[in-house]
C-alpha atoms as a PDB file:
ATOM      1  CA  UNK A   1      -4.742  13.283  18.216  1.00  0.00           C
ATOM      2  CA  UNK A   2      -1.030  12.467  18.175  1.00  0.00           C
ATOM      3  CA  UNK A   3       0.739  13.388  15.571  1.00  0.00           C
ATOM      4  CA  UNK A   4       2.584  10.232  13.318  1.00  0.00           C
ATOM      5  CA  UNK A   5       6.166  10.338  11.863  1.00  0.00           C
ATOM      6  CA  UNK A   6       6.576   9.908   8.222  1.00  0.00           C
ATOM      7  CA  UNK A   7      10.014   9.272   8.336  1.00  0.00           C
ATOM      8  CA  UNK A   8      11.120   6.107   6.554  1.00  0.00           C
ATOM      9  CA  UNK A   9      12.278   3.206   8.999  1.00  0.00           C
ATOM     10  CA  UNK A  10      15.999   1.835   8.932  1.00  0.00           C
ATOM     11  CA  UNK A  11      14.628  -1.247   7.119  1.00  0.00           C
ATOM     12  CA  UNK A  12      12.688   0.654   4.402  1.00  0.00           C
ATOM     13  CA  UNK A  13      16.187   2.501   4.047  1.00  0.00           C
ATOM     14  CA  UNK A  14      18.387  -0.343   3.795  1.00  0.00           C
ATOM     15  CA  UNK A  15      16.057  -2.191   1.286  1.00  0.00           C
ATOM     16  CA  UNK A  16      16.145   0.807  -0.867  1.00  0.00           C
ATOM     17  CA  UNK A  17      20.270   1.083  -0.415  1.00  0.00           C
ATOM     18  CA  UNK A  18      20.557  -2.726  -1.410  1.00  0.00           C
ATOM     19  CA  UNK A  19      18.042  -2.688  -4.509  1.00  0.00           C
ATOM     20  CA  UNK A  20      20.296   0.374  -5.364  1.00  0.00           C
ATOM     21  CA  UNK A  21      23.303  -1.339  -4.997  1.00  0.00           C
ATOM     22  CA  UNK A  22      23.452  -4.892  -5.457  1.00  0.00           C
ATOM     23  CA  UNK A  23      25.480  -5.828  -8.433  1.00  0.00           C
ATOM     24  CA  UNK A  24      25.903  -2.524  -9.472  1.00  0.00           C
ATOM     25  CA  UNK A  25      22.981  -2.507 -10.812  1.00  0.00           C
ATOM     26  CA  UNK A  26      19.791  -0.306 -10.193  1.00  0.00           C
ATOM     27  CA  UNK A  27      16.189  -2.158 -10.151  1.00  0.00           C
ATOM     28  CA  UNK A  28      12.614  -0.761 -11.303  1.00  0.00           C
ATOM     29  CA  UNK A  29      12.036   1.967  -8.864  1.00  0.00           C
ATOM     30  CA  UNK A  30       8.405   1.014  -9.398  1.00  0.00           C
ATOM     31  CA  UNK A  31       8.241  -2.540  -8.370  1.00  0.00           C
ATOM     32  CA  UNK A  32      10.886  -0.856  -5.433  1.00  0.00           C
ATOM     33  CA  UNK A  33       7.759   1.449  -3.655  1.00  0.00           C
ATOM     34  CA  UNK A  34       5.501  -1.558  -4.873  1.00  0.00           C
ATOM     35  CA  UNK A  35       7.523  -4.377  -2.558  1.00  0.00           C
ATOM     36  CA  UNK A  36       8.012  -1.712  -0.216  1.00  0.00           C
ATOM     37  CA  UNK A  37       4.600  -1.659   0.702  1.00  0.00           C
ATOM     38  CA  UNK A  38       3.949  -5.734   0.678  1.00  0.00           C
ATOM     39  CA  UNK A  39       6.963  -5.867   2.820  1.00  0.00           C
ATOM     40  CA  UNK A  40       5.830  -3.167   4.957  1.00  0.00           C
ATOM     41  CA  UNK A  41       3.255  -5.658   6.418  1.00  0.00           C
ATOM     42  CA  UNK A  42       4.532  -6.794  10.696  1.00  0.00           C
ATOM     43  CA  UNK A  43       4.032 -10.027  12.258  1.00  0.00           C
ATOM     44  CA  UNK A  44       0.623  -9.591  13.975  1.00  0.00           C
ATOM     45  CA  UNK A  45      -1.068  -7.218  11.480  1.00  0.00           C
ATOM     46  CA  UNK A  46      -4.625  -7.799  11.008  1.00  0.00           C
ATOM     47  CA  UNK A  47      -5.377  -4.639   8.964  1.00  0.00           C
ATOM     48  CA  UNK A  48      -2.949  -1.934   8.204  1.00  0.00           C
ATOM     49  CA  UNK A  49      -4.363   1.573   7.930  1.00  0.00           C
ATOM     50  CA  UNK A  50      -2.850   3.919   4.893  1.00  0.00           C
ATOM     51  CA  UNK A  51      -2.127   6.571   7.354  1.00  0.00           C
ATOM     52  CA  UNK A  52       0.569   3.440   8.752  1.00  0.00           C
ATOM     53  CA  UNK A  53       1.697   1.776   5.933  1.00  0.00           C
ATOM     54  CA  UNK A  54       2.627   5.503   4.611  1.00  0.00           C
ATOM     55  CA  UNK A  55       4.291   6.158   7.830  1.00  0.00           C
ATOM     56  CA  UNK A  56       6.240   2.875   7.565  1.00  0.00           C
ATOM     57  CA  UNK A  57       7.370   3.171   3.979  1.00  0.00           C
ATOM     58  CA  UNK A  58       8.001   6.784   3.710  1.00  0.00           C
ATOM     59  CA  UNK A  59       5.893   7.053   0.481  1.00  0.00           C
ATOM     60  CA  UNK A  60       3.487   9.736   0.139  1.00  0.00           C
ATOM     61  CA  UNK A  61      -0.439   8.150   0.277  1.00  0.00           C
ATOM     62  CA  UNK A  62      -0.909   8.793  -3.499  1.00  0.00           C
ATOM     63  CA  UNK A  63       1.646   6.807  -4.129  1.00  0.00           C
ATOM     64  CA  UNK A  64       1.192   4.342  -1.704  1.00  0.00           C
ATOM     65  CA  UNK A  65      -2.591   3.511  -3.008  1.00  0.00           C
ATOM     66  CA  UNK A  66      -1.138   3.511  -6.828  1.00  0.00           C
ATOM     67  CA  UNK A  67       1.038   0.086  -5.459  1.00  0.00           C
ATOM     68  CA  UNK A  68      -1.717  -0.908  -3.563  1.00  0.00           C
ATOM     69  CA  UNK A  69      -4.054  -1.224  -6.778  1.00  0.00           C
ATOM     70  CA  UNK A  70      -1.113  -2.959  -8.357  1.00  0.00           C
ATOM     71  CA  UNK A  71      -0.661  -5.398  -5.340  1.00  0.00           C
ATOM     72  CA  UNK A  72      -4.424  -6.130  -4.773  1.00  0.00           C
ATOM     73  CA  UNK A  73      -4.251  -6.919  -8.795  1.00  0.00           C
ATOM     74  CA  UNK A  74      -2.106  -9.949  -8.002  1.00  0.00           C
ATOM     75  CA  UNK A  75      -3.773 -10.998  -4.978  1.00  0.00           C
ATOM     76  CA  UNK A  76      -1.247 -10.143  -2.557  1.00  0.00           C
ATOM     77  CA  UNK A  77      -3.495  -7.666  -0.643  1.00  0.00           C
ATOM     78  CA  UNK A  78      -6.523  -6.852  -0.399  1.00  0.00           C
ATOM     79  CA  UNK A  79      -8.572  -3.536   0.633  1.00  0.00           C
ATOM     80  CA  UNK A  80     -10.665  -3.678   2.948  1.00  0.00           C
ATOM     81  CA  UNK A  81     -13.942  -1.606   3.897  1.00  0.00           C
ATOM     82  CA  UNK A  82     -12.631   1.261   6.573  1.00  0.00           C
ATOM     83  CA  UNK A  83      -9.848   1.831   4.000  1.00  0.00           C
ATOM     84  CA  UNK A  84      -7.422  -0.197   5.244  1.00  0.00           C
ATOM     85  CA  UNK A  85      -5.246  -2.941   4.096  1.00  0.00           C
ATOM     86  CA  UNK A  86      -4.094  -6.665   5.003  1.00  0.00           C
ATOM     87  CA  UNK A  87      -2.359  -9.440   3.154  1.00  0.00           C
ATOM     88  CA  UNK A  88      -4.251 -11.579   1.158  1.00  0.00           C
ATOM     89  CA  UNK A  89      -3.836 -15.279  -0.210  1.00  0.00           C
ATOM     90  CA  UNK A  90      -1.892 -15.144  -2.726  1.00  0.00           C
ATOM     91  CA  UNK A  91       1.000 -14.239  -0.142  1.00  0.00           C
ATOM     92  CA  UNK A  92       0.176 -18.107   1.658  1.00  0.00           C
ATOM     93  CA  UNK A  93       0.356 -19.258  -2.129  1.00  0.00           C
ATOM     94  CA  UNK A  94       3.793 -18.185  -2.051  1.00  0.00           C
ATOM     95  CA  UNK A  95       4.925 -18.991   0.830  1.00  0.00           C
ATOM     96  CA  UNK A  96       4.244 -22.538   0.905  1.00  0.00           C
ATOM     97  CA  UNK A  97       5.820 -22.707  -2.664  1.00  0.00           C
ATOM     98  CA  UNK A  98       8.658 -21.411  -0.808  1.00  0.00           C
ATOM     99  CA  UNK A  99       8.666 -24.041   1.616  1.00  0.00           C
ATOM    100  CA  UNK A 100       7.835 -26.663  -0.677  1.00  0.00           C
ATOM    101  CA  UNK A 101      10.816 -26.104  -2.760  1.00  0.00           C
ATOM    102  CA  UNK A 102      13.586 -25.030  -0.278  1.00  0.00           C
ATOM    103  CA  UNK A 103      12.655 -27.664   1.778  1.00  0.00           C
ATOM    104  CA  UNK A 104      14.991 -25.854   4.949  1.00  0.00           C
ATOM    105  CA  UNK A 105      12.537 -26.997   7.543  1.00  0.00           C
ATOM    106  CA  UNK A 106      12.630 -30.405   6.831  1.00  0.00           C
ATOM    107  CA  UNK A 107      15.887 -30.644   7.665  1.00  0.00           C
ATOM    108  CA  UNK A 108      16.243 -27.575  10.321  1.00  0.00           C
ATOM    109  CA  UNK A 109      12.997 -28.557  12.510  1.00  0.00           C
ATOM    110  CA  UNK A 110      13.997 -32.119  13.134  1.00  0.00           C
ATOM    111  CA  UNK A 111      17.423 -31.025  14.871  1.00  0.00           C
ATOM    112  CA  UNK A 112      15.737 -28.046  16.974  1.00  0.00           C
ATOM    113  CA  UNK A 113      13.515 -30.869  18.374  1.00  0.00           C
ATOM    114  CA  UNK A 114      16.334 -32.754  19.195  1.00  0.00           C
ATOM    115  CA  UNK A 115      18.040 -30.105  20.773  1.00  0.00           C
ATOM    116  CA  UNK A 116      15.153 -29.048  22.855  1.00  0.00           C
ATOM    117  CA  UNK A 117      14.835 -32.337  24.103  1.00  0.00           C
ATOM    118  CA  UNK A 118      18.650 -33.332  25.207  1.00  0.00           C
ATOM    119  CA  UNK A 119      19.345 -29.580  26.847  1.00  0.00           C
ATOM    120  CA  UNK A 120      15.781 -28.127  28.141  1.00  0.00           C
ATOM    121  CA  UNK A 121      16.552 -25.056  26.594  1.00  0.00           C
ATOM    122  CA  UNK A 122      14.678 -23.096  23.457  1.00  0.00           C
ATOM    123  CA  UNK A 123      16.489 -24.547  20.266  1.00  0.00           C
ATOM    124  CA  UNK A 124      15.986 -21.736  17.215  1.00  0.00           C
ATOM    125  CA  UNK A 125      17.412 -21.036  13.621  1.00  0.00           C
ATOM    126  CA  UNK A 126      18.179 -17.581  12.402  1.00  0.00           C
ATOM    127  CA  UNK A 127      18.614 -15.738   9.335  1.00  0.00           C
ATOM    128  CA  UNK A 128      19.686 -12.256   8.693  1.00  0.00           C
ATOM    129  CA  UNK A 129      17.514  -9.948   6.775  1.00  0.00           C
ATOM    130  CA  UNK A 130      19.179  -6.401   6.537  1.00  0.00           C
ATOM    131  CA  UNK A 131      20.182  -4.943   9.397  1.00  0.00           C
ATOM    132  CA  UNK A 132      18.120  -7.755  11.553  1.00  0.00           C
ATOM    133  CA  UNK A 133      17.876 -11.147  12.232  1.00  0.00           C
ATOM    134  CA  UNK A 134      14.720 -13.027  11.531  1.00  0.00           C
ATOM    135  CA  UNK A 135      13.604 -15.887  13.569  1.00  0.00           C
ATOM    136  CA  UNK A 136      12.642 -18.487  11.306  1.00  0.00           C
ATOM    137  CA  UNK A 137      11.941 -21.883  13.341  1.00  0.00           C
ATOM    138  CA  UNK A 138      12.199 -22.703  16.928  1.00  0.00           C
ATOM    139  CA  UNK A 139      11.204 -24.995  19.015  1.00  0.00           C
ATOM    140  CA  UNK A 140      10.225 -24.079  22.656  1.00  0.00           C
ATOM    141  CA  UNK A 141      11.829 -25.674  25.916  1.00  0.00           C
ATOM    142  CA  UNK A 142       9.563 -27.669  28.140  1.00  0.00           C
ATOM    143  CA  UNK A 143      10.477 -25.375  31.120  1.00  0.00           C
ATOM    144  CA  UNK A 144       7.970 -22.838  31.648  1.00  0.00           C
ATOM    145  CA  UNK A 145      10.791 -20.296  32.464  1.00  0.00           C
ATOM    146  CA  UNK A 146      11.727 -19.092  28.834  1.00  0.00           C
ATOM    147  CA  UNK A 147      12.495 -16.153  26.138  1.00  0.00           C
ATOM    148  CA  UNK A 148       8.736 -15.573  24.170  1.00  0.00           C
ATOM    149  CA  UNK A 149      10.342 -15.303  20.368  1.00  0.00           C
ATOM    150  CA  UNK A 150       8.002 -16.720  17.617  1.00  0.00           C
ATOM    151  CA  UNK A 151       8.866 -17.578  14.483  1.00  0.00           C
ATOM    152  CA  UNK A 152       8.698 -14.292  11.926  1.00  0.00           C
ATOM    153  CA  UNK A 153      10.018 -12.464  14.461  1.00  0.00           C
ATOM    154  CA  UNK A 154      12.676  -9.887  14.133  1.00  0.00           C
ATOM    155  CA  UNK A 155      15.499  -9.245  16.413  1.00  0.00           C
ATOM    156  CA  UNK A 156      18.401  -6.569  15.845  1.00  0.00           C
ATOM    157  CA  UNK A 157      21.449  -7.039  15.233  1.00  0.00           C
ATOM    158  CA  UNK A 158      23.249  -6.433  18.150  1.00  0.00           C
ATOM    159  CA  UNK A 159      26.363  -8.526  19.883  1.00  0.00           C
ATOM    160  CA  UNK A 160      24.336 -11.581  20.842  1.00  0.00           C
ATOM    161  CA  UNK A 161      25.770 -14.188  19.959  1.00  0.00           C
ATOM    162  CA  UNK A 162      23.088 -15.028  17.121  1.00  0.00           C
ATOM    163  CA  UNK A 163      24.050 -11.839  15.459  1.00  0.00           C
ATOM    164  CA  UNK A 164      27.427 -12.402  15.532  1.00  0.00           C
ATOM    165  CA  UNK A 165      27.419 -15.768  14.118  1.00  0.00           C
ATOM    166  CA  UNK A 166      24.817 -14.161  11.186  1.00  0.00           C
ATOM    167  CA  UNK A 167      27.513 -11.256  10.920  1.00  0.00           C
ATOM    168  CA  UNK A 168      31.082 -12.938  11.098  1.00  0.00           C
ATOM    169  CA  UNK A 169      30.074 -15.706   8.938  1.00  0.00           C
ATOM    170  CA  UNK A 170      27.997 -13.867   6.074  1.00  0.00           C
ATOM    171  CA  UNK A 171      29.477 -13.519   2.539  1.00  0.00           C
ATOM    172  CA  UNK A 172      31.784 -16.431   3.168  1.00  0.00           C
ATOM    173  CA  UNK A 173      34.322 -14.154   5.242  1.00  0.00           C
ATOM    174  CA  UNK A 174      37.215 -15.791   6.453  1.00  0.00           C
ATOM    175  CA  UNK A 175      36.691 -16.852  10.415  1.00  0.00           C
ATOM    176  CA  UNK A 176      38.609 -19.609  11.185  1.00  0.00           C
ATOM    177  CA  UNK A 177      39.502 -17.633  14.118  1.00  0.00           C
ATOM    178  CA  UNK A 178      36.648 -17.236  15.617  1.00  0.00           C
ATOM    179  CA  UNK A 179      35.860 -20.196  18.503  1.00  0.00           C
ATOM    180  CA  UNK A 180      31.966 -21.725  17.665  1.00  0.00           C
ATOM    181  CA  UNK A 181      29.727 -22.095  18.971  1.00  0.00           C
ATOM    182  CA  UNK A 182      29.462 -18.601  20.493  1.00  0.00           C
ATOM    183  CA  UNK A 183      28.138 -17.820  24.037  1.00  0.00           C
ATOM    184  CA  UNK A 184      26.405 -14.158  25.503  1.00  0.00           C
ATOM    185  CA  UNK A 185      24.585 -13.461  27.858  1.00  0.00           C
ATOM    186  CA  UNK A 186      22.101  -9.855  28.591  1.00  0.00           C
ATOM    187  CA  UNK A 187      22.779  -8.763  25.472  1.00  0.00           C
ATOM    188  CA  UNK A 188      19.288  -7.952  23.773  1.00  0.00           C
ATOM    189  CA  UNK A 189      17.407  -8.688  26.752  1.00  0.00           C
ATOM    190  CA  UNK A 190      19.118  -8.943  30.462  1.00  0.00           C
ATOM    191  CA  UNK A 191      17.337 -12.018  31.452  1.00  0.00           C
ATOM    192  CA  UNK A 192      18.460 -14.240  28.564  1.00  0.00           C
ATOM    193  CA  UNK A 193      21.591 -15.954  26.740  1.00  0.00           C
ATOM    194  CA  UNK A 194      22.270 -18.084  24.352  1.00  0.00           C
ATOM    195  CA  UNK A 195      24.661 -19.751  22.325  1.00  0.00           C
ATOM    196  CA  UNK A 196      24.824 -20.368  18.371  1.00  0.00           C
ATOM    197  CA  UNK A 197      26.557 -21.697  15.936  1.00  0.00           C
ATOM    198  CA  UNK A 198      26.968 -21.313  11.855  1.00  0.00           C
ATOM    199  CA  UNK A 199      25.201 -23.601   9.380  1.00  0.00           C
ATOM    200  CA  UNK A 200      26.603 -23.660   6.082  1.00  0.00           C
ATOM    201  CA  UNK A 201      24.650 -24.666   2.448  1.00  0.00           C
ATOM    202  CA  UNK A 202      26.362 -25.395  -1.031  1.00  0.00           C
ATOM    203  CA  UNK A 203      29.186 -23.559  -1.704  1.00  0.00           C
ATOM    204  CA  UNK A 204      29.790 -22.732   1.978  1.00  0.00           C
ATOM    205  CA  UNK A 205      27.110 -20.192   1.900  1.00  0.00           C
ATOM    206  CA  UNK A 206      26.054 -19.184   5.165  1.00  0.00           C
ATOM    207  CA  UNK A 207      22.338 -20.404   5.353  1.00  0.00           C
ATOM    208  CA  UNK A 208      22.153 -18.982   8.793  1.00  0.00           C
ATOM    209  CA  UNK A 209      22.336 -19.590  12.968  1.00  0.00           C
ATOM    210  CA  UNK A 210      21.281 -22.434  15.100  1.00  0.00           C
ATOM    211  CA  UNK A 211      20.818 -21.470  18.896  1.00  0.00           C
ATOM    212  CA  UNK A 212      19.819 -22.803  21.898  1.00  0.00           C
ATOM    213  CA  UNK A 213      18.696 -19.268  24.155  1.00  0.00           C
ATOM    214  CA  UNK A 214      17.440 -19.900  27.870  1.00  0.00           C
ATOM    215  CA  UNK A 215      17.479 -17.465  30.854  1.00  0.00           C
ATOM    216  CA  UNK A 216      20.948 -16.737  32.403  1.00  0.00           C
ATOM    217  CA  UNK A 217      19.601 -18.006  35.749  1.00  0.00           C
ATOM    218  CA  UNK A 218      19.313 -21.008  33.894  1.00  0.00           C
ATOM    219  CA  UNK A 219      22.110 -20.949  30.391  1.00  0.00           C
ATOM    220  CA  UNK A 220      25.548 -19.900  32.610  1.00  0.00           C
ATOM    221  CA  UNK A 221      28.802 -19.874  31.339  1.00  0.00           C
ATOM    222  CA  UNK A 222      29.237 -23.562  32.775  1.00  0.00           C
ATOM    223  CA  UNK A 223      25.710 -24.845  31.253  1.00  0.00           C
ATOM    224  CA  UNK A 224      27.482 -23.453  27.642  1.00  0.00           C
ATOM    225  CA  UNK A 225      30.096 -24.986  27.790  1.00  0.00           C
ATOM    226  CA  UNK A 226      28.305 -28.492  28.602  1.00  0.00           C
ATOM    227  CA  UNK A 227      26.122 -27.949  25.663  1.00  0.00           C
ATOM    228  CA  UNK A 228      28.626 -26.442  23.127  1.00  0.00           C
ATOM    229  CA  UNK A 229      29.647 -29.874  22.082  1.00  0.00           C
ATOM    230  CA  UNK A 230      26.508 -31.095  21.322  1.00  0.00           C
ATOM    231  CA  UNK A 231      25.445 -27.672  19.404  1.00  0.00           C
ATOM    232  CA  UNK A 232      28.723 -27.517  17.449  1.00  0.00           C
ATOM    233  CA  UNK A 233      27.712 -31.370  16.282  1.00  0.00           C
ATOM    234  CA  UNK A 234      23.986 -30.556  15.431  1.00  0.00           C
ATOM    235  CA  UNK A 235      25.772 -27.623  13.214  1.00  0.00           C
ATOM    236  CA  UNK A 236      27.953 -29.657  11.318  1.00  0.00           C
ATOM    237  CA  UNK A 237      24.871 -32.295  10.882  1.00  0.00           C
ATOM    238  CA  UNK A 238      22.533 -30.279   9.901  1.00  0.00           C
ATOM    239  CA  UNK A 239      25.383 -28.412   7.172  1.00  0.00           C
ATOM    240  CA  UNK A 240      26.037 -31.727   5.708  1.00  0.00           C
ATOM    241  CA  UNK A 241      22.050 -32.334   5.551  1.00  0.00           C
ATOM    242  CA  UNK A 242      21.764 -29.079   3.391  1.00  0.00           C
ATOM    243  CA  UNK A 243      24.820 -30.110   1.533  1.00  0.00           C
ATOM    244  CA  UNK A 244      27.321 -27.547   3.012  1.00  0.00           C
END
């Protein structure tokens, strides 16, 4: 039986570094290993063994079961009868509180429709979360040639040009050098590119990226620049709609 790896992953890492650091102030290292477990759960888990969701948080299995107990106490996973784990209802509870009062994709899906329609290309919004970005709408292009990204999905953040828009425009950093929207193409994956642009909330806070991504046989250079117009335009909308 192959050996697993109980080395911590970059994400568990970096959400440790931040609850260290932000503010300058240090959290309950409790509820830390506690949210590191719930937040140890992928896109596409069923059931999570504790052999896993030790190898994915770093925590020994002791410790991991101790925040288990405390998580299935609240409803936010549950046990189930080979041992493992998986999320439980109180997690949808959330979520659609979430939803309800942010209100983001009533405002975000709308556009990406719009987009998908007037270019034939995969219209998306971004966020970053740590050292990745997170897909969190899109809309799919009617051609049948296109990138397979579903919402909840992570991507890295590499030079696409999704990342850079989620990097050079976080924390309010000054950009007005920087030409948007922003074209690449093979950058995460060699058969795809896509171009982005910033969308801004109150305060100029970056709320994150809105893309259109296609194949490059399809999304050239010349197809970007046609569409940058109308992308840049759906930006600025869609910041005045979430009162950037």
């Amino acid at each position: 039986m192959a050996k697993t790896s109980k080395t911590p992953s970059k994400t568990a890492k970096a959400k440790t570094a931040k609850a260290e650091t932000t503010s300058g102030l240090k959290g309950v290292s409790a509820v830390d290993r506690a949210l590191s477990v719930l937040t140890a759960f992928q896109r596409g888990d069923g059931e999570v063994s504790l052999a896993e969701l030790t190898r994915r948080t770093g925590l020994i299995k002791t410790t991991v079961m101790r925040m288990a107990l405390s998580l299935e106490s609240f409803g936010l996973i549950r046990r189930v009868d080979d041992g493992g784990y998986r999320l439980d209802a109180e997690v949808m509870r959330l979520a659609a509180c979430y939803q309800h009062a942010f209100g983001l994709a009533d405002h975000v899906t709308p556009v990406l429709e719009k987009l998908a329609r007037a270019t034939g290309e995969t219209a998306s919004f971004y966020t970053r979360r740590g050292d990745q970005r997170l897909c969190l709408f899109r809309v799919e292009s009617a051609n049948q040639i296109r990138m397979h990204v579903q919402p909840g999905d992570l991507r890295p953040m590499d030079k696409s040009a999704i990342a850079q828009v989620l990097r050079h425009f976080d924390r309010g950093r000054a950009t007005a050098e920087i030409d948007t929207p922003i074209f690449t193409s093979g950058v995460t994956d060699p058969h795809s590119a896509a171009v982005a642009t910033p969308v801004f909330g109150p305060g100029g806070a970056l709320l994150g990226a809105l893309a259109l991504s296609g194949p490059v046989t399809r999304l050239t250079p010349a197809r970007a620049e046609e569409i940058r117009p109308l992308l840049k335009t759906a930006g600025i909308d869609l910041t005045t709609a979430c009162g950037g």
